[in-house]
């Protein structure tokens, strides 16, 4: 004997309701930046990034270890957002004499673990970023460490097509 039921709706789980797509918080394309940063011209960003590299060089981070860099919060949130915009655009650069620029421990990272660290930064930004913040407010906030800047800069250098390990 067969039991036939008409117009019966299938079972819908409350767990999967409205979960038809995957949303990756670590994907920089999904990160909503403040409008002034989304609209920044490439030339302006190209002028800012070398200044940030010079700031990194002048702070002499190459002589510090991971723990010291993690304690230092001397990069404001606006500077981090400039770096993330650079990352979001999938740009890279070359740093000559990397051994004299970066701390030694960073050279133990290949792309995979470095990408994991970058994903943590982007995910944290995704959760905490106030897209209505002004440049002045962002300049006054120091929530990211020098270690995170080190990860970002080294990742940009490694992604350049002419990168060679020294």
mmCIF file with all atom_site columns, C-alpha atoms in Angstrom:
data_model
loop_
_atom_site.group_PDB
_atom_site.id
_atom_site.type_symbol
_atom_site.label_atom_id
_atom_site.label_alt_id
_atom_site.label_comp_id
_atom_site.label_asym_id
_atom_site.label_entity_id
_atom_site.label_seq_id
_atom_site.pdbx_PDB_ins_code
_atom_site.Cartn_x
_atom_site.Cartn_y
_atom_site.Cartn_z
_atom_site.occupancy
_atom_site.B_iso_or_equiv
_atom_site.pdbx_formal_charge
_atom_site.auth_seq_id
_atom_site.auth_comp_id
_atom_site.auth_asym_id
_atom_site.auth_atom_id
_atom_site.pdbx_PDB_model_num
ATOM 1   C CA . UNK A 1 1   ? 0.000  0.000  0.000  1.00 0.00 ? 1   UNK A CA 1
ATOM 2   C CA . UNK A 1 2   ? 1.264  3.468  -0.878 1.00 0.00 ? 2   UNK A CA 1
ATOM 3   C CA . UNK A 1 3   ? 0.518  6.694  0.963  1.00 0.00 ? 3   UNK A CA 1
ATOM 4   C CA . UNK A 1 4   ? 0.232  9.717  -1.318 1.00 0.00 ? 4   UNK A CA 1
ATOM 5   C CA . UNK A 1 5   ? 0.116  13.256 0.028  1.00 0.00 ? 5   UNK A CA 1
ATOM 6   C CA . UNK A 1 6   ? -0.695 16.297 -2.103 1.00 0.00 ? 6   UNK A CA 1
ATOM 7   C CA . UNK A 1 7   ? 0.398  19.903 -1.548 1.00 0.00 ? 7   UNK A CA 1
ATOM 8   C CA . UNK A 1 8   ? 2.775  18.959 1.230  1.00 0.00 ? 8   UNK A CA 1
ATOM 9   C CA . UNK A 1 9   ? 5.640  21.385 1.825  1.00 0.00 ? 9   UNK A CA 1
ATOM 10  C CA . UNK A 1 10  ? 9.038  19.975 2.544  1.00 0.00 ? 10  UNK A CA 1
ATOM 11  C CA . UNK A 1 11  ? 10.702 20.301 5.895  1.00 0.00 ? 11  UNK A CA 1
ATOM 12  C CA . UNK A 1 12  ? 12.630 23.548 6.338  1.00 0.00 ? 12  UNK A CA 1
ATOM 13  C CA . UNK A 1 13  ? 15.256 23.730 8.990  1.00 0.00 ? 13  UNK A CA 1
ATOM 14  C CA . UNK A 1 14  ? 15.546 26.979 10.915 1.00 0.00 ? 14  UNK A CA 1
ATOM 15  C CA . UNK A 1 15  ? 19.309 26.561 10.884 1.00 0.00 ? 15  UNK A CA 1
ATOM 16  C CA . UNK A 1 16  ? 19.610 26.904 7.128  1.00 0.00 ? 16  UNK A CA 1
ATOM 17  C CA . UNK A 1 17  ? 16.954 29.532 6.564  1.00 0.00 ? 17  UNK A CA 1
ATOM 18  C CA . UNK A 1 18  ? 18.404 32.459 4.565  1.00 0.00 ? 18  UNK A CA 1
ATOM 19  C CA . UNK A 1 19  ? 21.792 30.731 4.205  1.00 0.00 ? 19  UNK A CA 1
ATOM 20  C CA . UNK A 1 20  ? 21.845 30.342 0.462  1.00 0.00 ? 20  UNK A CA 1
ATOM 21  C CA . UNK A 1 21  ? 25.231 31.945 -0.047 1.00 0.00 ? 21  UNK A CA 1
ATOM 22  C CA . UNK A 1 22  ? 28.613 31.941 1.572  1.00 0.00 ? 22  UNK A CA 1
ATOM 23  C CA . UNK A 1 23  ? 29.972 35.200 2.969  1.00 0.00 ? 23  UNK A CA 1
ATOM 24  C CA . UNK A 1 24  ? 33.682 35.385 3.615  1.00 0.00 ? 24  UNK A CA 1
ATOM 25  C CA . UNK A 1 25  ? 34.651 38.152 6.049  1.00 0.00 ? 25  UNK A CA 1
ATOM 26  C CA . UNK A 1 26  ? 38.307 37.672 5.180  1.00 0.00 ? 26  UNK A CA 1
ATOM 27  C CA . UNK A 1 27  ? 37.797 38.471 1.502  1.00 0.00 ? 27  UNK A CA 1
ATOM 28  C CA . UNK A 1 28  ? 38.810 42.117 1.018  1.00 0.00 ? 28  UNK A CA 1
ATOM 29  C CA . UNK A 1 29  ? 36.178 42.471 -1.712 1.00 0.00 ? 29  UNK A CA 1
ATOM 30  C CA . UNK A 1 30  ? 33.501 42.005 0.971  1.00 0.00 ? 30  UNK A CA 1
ATOM 31  C CA . UNK A 1 31  ? 35.015 44.684 3.205  1.00 0.00 ? 31  UNK A CA 1
ATOM 32  C CA . UNK A 1 32  ? 33.103 47.959 3.176  1.00 0.00 ? 32  UNK A CA 1
ATOM 33  C CA . UNK A 1 33  ? 35.549 50.814 3.555  1.00 0.00 ? 33  UNK A CA 1
ATOM 34  C CA . UNK A 1 34  ? 34.665 54.422 4.395  1.00 0.00 ? 34  UNK A CA 1
ATOM 35  C CA . UNK A 1 35  ? 33.505 56.286 1.294  1.00 0.00 ? 35  UNK A CA 1
ATOM 36  C CA . UNK A 1 36  ? 36.482 58.657 1.222  1.00 0.00 ? 36  UNK A CA 1
ATOM 37  C CA . UNK A 1 37  ? 38.765 55.628 0.961  1.00 0.00 ? 37  UNK A CA 1
ATOM 38  C CA . UNK A 1 38  ? 36.672 53.818 -1.635 1.00 0.00 ? 38  UNK A CA 1
ATOM 39  C CA . UNK A 1 39  ? 36.841 56.917 -3.801 1.00 0.00 ? 39  UNK A CA 1
ATOM 40  C CA . UNK A 1 40  ? 40.543 57.632 -3.326 1.00 0.00 ? 40  UNK A CA 1
ATOM 41  C CA . UNK A 1 41  ? 42.431 57.985 -6.580 1.00 0.00 ? 41  UNK A CA 1
ATOM 42  C CA . UNK A 1 42  ? 45.227 55.581 -7.390 1.00 0.00 ? 42  UNK A CA 1
ATOM 43  C CA . UNK A 1 43  ? 47.816 58.368 -7.629 1.00 0.00 ? 43  UNK A CA 1
ATOM 44  C CA . UNK A 1 44  ? 47.042 59.518 -4.098 1.00 0.00 ? 44  UNK A CA 1
ATOM 45  C CA . UNK A 1 45  ? 47.371 55.980 -2.761 1.00 0.00 ? 45  UNK A CA 1
ATOM 46  C CA . UNK A 1 46  ? 50.627 55.545 -4.705 1.00 0.00 ? 46  UNK A CA 1
ATOM 47  C CA . UNK A 1 47  ? 51.967 58.630 -2.902 1.00 0.00 ? 47  UNK A CA 1
ATOM 48  C CA . UNK A 1 48  ? 50.836 57.474 0.541  1.00 0.00 ? 48  UNK A CA 1
ATOM 49  C CA . UNK A 1 49  ? 52.232 53.930 0.516  1.00 0.00 ? 49  UNK A CA 1
ATOM 50  C CA . UNK A 1 50  ? 55.918 54.924 0.010  1.00 0.00 ? 50  UNK A CA 1
ATOM 51  C CA . UNK A 1 51  ? 55.582 57.336 2.949  1.00 0.00 ? 51  UNK A CA 1
ATOM 52  C CA . UNK A 1 52  ? 54.314 54.464 5.073  1.00 0.00 ? 52  UNK A CA 1
ATOM 53  C CA . UNK A 1 53  ? 57.221 52.288 3.969  1.00 0.00 ? 53  UNK A CA 1
ATOM 54  C CA . UNK A 1 54  ? 59.603 55.085 4.979  1.00 0.00 ? 54  UNK A CA 1
ATOM 55  C CA . UNK A 1 55  ? 57.875 55.348 8.360  1.00 0.00 ? 55  UNK A CA 1
ATOM 56  C CA . UNK A 1 56  ? 58.354 51.612 8.838  1.00 0.00 ? 56  UNK A CA 1
ATOM 57  C CA . UNK A 1 57  ? 62.033 51.891 7.905  1.00 0.00 ? 57  UNK A CA 1
ATOM 58  C CA . UNK A 1 58  ? 62.620 54.860 10.258 1.00 0.00 ? 58  UNK A CA 1
ATOM 59  C CA . UNK A 1 59  ? 61.085 53.011 13.228 1.00 0.00 ? 59  UNK A CA 1
ATOM 60  C CA . UNK A 1 60  ? 63.763 50.318 12.851 1.00 0.00 ? 60  UNK A CA 1
ATOM 61  C CA . UNK A 1 61  ? 61.471 47.352 13.327 1.00 0.00 ? 61  UNK A CA 1
ATOM 62  C CA . UNK A 1 62  ? 64.044 44.981 11.828 1.00 0.00 ? 62  UNK A CA 1
ATOM 63  C CA . UNK A 1 63  ? 65.802 44.727 15.202 1.00 0.00 ? 63  UNK A CA 1
ATOM 64  C CA . UNK A 1 64  ? 62.642 43.807 17.117 1.00 0.00 ? 64  UNK A CA 1
ATOM 65  C CA . UNK A 1 65  ? 61.072 40.443 17.800 1.00 0.00 ? 65  UNK A CA 1
ATOM 66  C CA . UNK A 1 66  ? 57.467 39.370 17.267 1.00 0.00 ? 66  UNK A CA 1
ATOM 67  C CA . UNK A 1 67  ? 56.354 40.131 20.835 1.00 0.00 ? 67  UNK A CA 1
ATOM 68  C CA . UNK A 1 68  ? 57.818 43.649 20.781 1.00 0.00 ? 68  UNK A CA 1
ATOM 69  C CA . UNK A 1 69  ? 56.106 44.405 17.482 1.00 0.00 ? 69  UNK A CA 1
ATOM 70  C CA . UNK A 1 70  ? 52.809 43.037 18.763 1.00 0.00 ? 70  UNK A CA 1
ATOM 71  C CA . UNK A 1 71  ? 52.933 45.375 21.785 1.00 0.00 ? 71  UNK A CA 1
ATOM 72  C CA . UNK A 1 72  ? 53.617 48.516 19.742 1.00 0.00 ? 72  UNK A CA 1
ATOM 73  C CA . UNK A 1 73  ? 50.478 50.281 18.578 1.00 0.00 ? 73  UNK A CA 1
ATOM 74  C CA . UNK A 1 74  ? 52.094 53.129 16.678 1.00 0.00 ? 74  UNK A CA 1
ATOM 75  C CA . UNK A 1 75  ? 50.128 52.812 13.424 1.00 0.00 ? 75  UNK A CA 1
ATOM 76  C CA . UNK A 1 76  ? 46.784 54.554 13.350 1.00 0.00 ? 76  UNK A CA 1
ATOM 77  C CA . UNK A 1 77  ? 43.673 52.987 11.869 1.00 0.00 ? 77  UNK A CA 1
ATOM 78  C CA . UNK A 1 78  ? 43.758 55.270 8.838  1.00 0.00 ? 78  UNK A CA 1
ATOM 79  C CA . UNK A 1 79  ? 47.199 53.955 7.902  1.00 0.00 ? 79  UNK A CA 1
ATOM 80  C CA . UNK A 1 80  ? 45.951 50.386 8.256  1.00 0.00 ? 80  UNK A CA 1
ATOM 81  C CA . UNK A 1 81  ? 42.992 51.213 6.017  1.00 0.00 ? 81  UNK A CA 1
ATOM 82  C CA . UNK A 1 82  ? 45.340 52.604 3.364  1.00 0.00 ? 82  UNK A CA 1
ATOM 83  C CA . UNK A 1 83  ? 47.226 49.310 3.448  1.00 0.00 ? 83  UNK A CA 1
ATOM 84  C CA . UNK A 1 84  ? 43.986 47.332 3.261  1.00 0.00 ? 84  UNK A CA 1
ATOM 85  C CA . UNK A 1 85  ? 42.848 49.419 0.283  1.00 0.00 ? 85  UNK A CA 1
ATOM 86  C CA . UNK A 1 86  ? 46.188 48.576 -1.339 1.00 0.00 ? 86  UNK A CA 1
ATOM 87  C CA . UNK A 1 87  ? 45.483 44.902 -0.556 1.00 0.00 ? 87  UNK A CA 1
ATOM 88  C CA . UNK A 1 88  ? 41.911 45.156 -1.823 1.00 0.00 ? 88  UNK A CA 1
ATOM 89  C CA . UNK A 1 89  ? 43.239 46.490 -5.145 1.00 0.00 ? 89  UNK A CA 1
ATOM 90  C CA . UNK A 1 90  ? 45.606 43.472 -5.296 1.00 0.00 ? 90  UNK A CA 1
ATOM 91  C CA . UNK A 1 91  ? 48.694 45.636 -5.703 1.00 0.00 ? 91  UNK A CA 1
ATOM 92  C CA . UNK A 1 92  ? 52.209 44.814 -4.630 1.00 0.00 ? 92  UNK A CA 1
ATOM 93  C CA . UNK A 1 93  ? 55.656 46.412 -4.445 1.00 0.00 ? 93  UNK A CA 1
ATOM 94  C CA . UNK A 1 94  ? 59.333 45.555 -4.185 1.00 0.00 ? 94  UNK A CA 1
ATOM 95  C CA . UNK A 1 95  ? 61.376 46.364 -1.118 1.00 0.00 ? 95  UNK A CA 1
ATOM 96  C CA . UNK A 1 96  ? 65.097 46.356 -1.873 1.00 0.00 ? 96  UNK A CA 1
ATOM 97  C CA . UNK A 1 97  ? 67.326 44.803 0.794  1.00 0.00 ? 97  UNK A CA 1
ATOM 98  C CA . UNK A 1 98  ? 64.485 43.115 2.639  1.00 0.00 ? 98  UNK A CA 1
ATOM 99  C CA . UNK A 1 99  ? 66.933 41.590 5.134  1.00 0.00 ? 99  UNK A CA 1
ATOM 100 C CA . UNK A 1 100 ? 67.725 45.089 6.352  1.00 0.00 ? 100 UNK A CA 1
ATOM 101 C CA . UNK A 1 101 ? 64.074 46.155 6.330  1.00 0.00 ? 101 UNK A CA 1
ATOM 102 C CA . UNK A 1 102 ? 62.065 43.372 7.993  1.00 0.00 ? 102 UNK A CA 1
ATOM 103 C CA . UNK A 1 103 ? 62.728 41.534 11.266 1.00 0.00 ? 103 UNK A CA 1
ATOM 104 C CA . UNK A 1 104 ? 64.267 38.092 10.807 1.00 0.00 ? 104 UNK A CA 1
ATOM 105 C CA . UNK A 1 105 ? 61.307 36.049 12.015 1.00 0.00 ? 105 UNK A CA 1
ATOM 106 C CA . UNK A 1 106 ? 59.118 37.246 9.111  1.00 0.00 ? 106 UNK A CA 1
ATOM 107 C CA . UNK A 1 107 ? 61.251 35.263 6.665  1.00 0.00 ? 107 UNK A CA 1
ATOM 108 C CA . UNK A 1 108 ? 60.053 32.025 8.279  1.00 0.00 ? 108 UNK A CA 1
ATOM 109 C CA . UNK A 1 109 ? 56.616 32.735 6.788  1.00 0.00 ? 109 UNK A CA 1
ATOM 110 C CA . UNK A 1 110 ? 55.745 31.561 3.332  1.00 0.00 ? 110 UNK A CA 1
ATOM 111 C CA . UNK A 1 111 ? 52.613 32.809 1.578  1.00 0.00 ? 111 UNK A CA 1
ATOM 112 C CA . UNK A 1 112 ? 50.121 30.410 3.189  1.00 0.00 ? 112 UNK A CA 1
ATOM 113 C CA . UNK A 1 113 ? 50.672 31.317 6.880  1.00 0.00 ? 113 UNK A CA 1
ATOM 114 C CA . UNK A 1 114 ? 51.160 34.966 5.960  1.00 0.00 ? 114 UNK A CA 1
ATOM 115 C CA . UNK A 1 115 ? 47.793 34.929 4.175  1.00 0.00 ? 115 UNK A CA 1
ATOM 116 C CA . UNK A 1 116 ? 46.207 33.507 7.351  1.00 0.00 ? 116 UNK A CA 1
ATOM 117 C CA . UNK A 1 117 ? 47.544 36.496 9.326  1.00 0.00 ? 117 UNK A CA 1
ATOM 118 C CA . UNK A 1 118 ? 46.268 38.919 6.672  1.00 0.00 ? 118 UNK A CA 1
ATOM 119 C CA . UNK A 1 119 ? 42.857 37.232 6.789  1.00 0.00 ? 119 UNK A CA 1
ATOM 120 C CA . UNK A 1 120 ? 42.744 37.781 10.560 1.00 0.00 ? 120 UNK A CA 1
ATOM 121 C CA . UNK A 1 121 ? 43.406 41.494 10.069 1.00 0.00 ? 121 UNK A CA 1
ATOM 122 C CA . UNK A 1 122 ? 40.730 41.824 7.382  1.00 0.00 ? 122 UNK A CA 1
ATOM 123 C CA . UNK A 1 123 ? 38.225 39.815 9.449  1.00 0.00 ? 123 UNK A CA 1
ATOM 124 C CA . UNK A 1 124 ? 38.833 41.998 12.484 1.00 0.00 ? 124 UNK A CA 1
ATOM 125 C CA . UNK A 1 125 ? 38.425 45.121 10.363 1.00 0.00 ? 125 UNK A CA 1
ATOM 126 C CA . UNK A 1 126 ? 35.194 43.731 8.969  1.00 0.00 ? 126 UNK A CA 1
ATOM 127 C CA . UNK A 1 127 ? 33.809 43.263 12.479 1.00 0.00 ? 127 UNK A CA 1
ATOM 128 C CA . UNK A 1 128 ? 35.025 46.500 14.063 1.00 0.00 ? 128 UNK A CA 1
ATOM 129 C CA . UNK A 1 129 ? 35.243 49.132 11.305 1.00 0.00 ? 129 UNK A CA 1
ATOM 130 C CA . UNK A 1 130 ? 32.947 52.117 11.556 1.00 0.00 ? 130 UNK A CA 1
ATOM 131 C CA . UNK A 1 131 ? 32.432 53.131 7.923  1.00 0.00 ? 131 UNK A CA 1
ATOM 132 C CA . UNK A 1 132 ? 31.106 56.526 9.019  1.00 0.00 ? 132 UNK A CA 1
ATOM 133 C CA . UNK A 1 133 ? 34.342 57.448 10.800 1.00 0.00 ? 133 UNK A CA 1
ATOM 134 C CA . UNK A 1 134 ? 36.146 60.524 9.587  1.00 0.00 ? 134 UNK A CA 1
ATOM 135 C CA . UNK A 1 135 ? 39.828 60.705 8.720  1.00 0.00 ? 135 UNK A CA 1
ATOM 136 C CA . UNK A 1 136 ? 40.467 62.627 11.941 1.00 0.00 ? 136 UNK A CA 1
ATOM 137 C CA . UNK A 1 137 ? 38.757 59.960 14.040 1.00 0.00 ? 137 UNK A CA 1
ATOM 138 C CA . UNK A 1 138 ? 40.715 57.211 12.290 1.00 0.00 ? 138 UNK A CA 1
ATOM 139 C CA . UNK A 1 139 ? 43.996 59.087 12.763 1.00 0.00 ? 139 UNK A CA 1
ATOM 140 C CA . UNK A 1 140 ? 43.319 59.233 16.509 1.00 0.00 ? 140 UNK A CA 1
ATOM 141 C CA . UNK A 1 141 ? 42.680 55.481 16.844 1.00 0.00 ? 141 UNK A CA 1
ATOM 142 C CA . UNK A 1 142 ? 45.620 53.122 17.351 1.00 0.00 ? 142 UNK A CA 1
ATOM 143 C CA . UNK A 1 143 ? 44.171 49.621 17.470 1.00 0.00 ? 143 UNK A CA 1
ATOM 144 C CA . UNK A 1 144 ? 46.574 47.756 15.183 1.00 0.00 ? 144 UNK A CA 1
ATOM 145 C CA . UNK A 1 145 ? 50.103 46.705 16.001 1.00 0.00 ? 145 UNK A CA 1
ATOM 146 C CA . UNK A 1 146 ? 53.387 47.061 14.176 1.00 0.00 ? 146 UNK A CA 1
ATOM 147 C CA . UNK A 1 147 ? 53.339 43.287 13.798 1.00 0.00 ? 147 UNK A CA 1
ATOM 148 C CA . UNK A 1 148 ? 50.197 43.527 11.671 1.00 0.00 ? 148 UNK A CA 1
ATOM 149 C CA . UNK A 1 149 ? 51.833 46.189 9.520  1.00 0.00 ? 149 UNK A CA 1
ATOM 150 C CA . UNK A 1 150 ? 54.850 43.900 9.152  1.00 0.00 ? 150 UNK A CA 1
ATOM 151 C CA . UNK A 1 151 ? 52.613 41.084 7.937  1.00 0.00 ? 151 UNK A CA 1
ATOM 152 C CA . UNK A 1 152 ? 50.901 43.360 5.419  1.00 0.00 ? 152 UNK A CA 1
ATOM 153 C CA . UNK A 1 153 ? 54.089 44.887 4.023  1.00 0.00 ? 153 UNK A CA 1
ATOM 154 C CA . UNK A 1 154 ? 55.854 41.545 3.725  1.00 0.00 ? 154 UNK A CA 1
ATOM 155 C CA . UNK A 1 155 ? 52.816 40.044 2.014  1.00 0.00 ? 155 UNK A CA 1
ATOM 156 C CA . UNK A 1 156 ? 52.768 42.888 -0.529 1.00 0.00 ? 156 UNK A CA 1
ATOM 157 C CA . UNK A 1 157 ? 56.455 42.342 -1.210 1.00 0.00 ? 157 UNK A CA 1
ATOM 158 C CA . UNK A 1 158 ? 56.045 38.570 -1.599 1.00 0.00 ? 158 UNK A CA 1
ATOM 159 C CA . UNK A 1 159 ? 53.142 39.019 -4.021 1.00 0.00 ? 159 UNK A CA 1
ATOM 160 C CA . UNK A 1 160 ? 55.197 41.112 -6.435 1.00 0.00 ? 160 UNK A CA 1
ATOM 161 C CA . UNK A 1 161 ? 56.012 39.137 -9.617 1.00 0.00 ? 161 UNK A CA 1
ATOM 162 C CA . UNK A 1 162 ? 59.718 39.986 -9.323 1.00 0.00 ? 162 UNK A CA 1
ATOM 163 C CA . UNK A 1 163 ? 59.997 38.855 -5.679 1.00 0.00 ? 163 UNK A CA 1
ATOM 164 C CA . UNK A 1 164 ? 63.017 36.713 -4.902 1.00 0.00 ? 164 UNK A CA 1
ATOM 165 C CA . UNK A 1 165 ? 63.859 35.417 -1.467 1.00 0.00 ? 165 UNK A CA 1
ATOM 166 C CA . UNK A 1 166 ? 67.153 36.821 -0.254 1.00 0.00 ? 166 UNK A CA 1
#
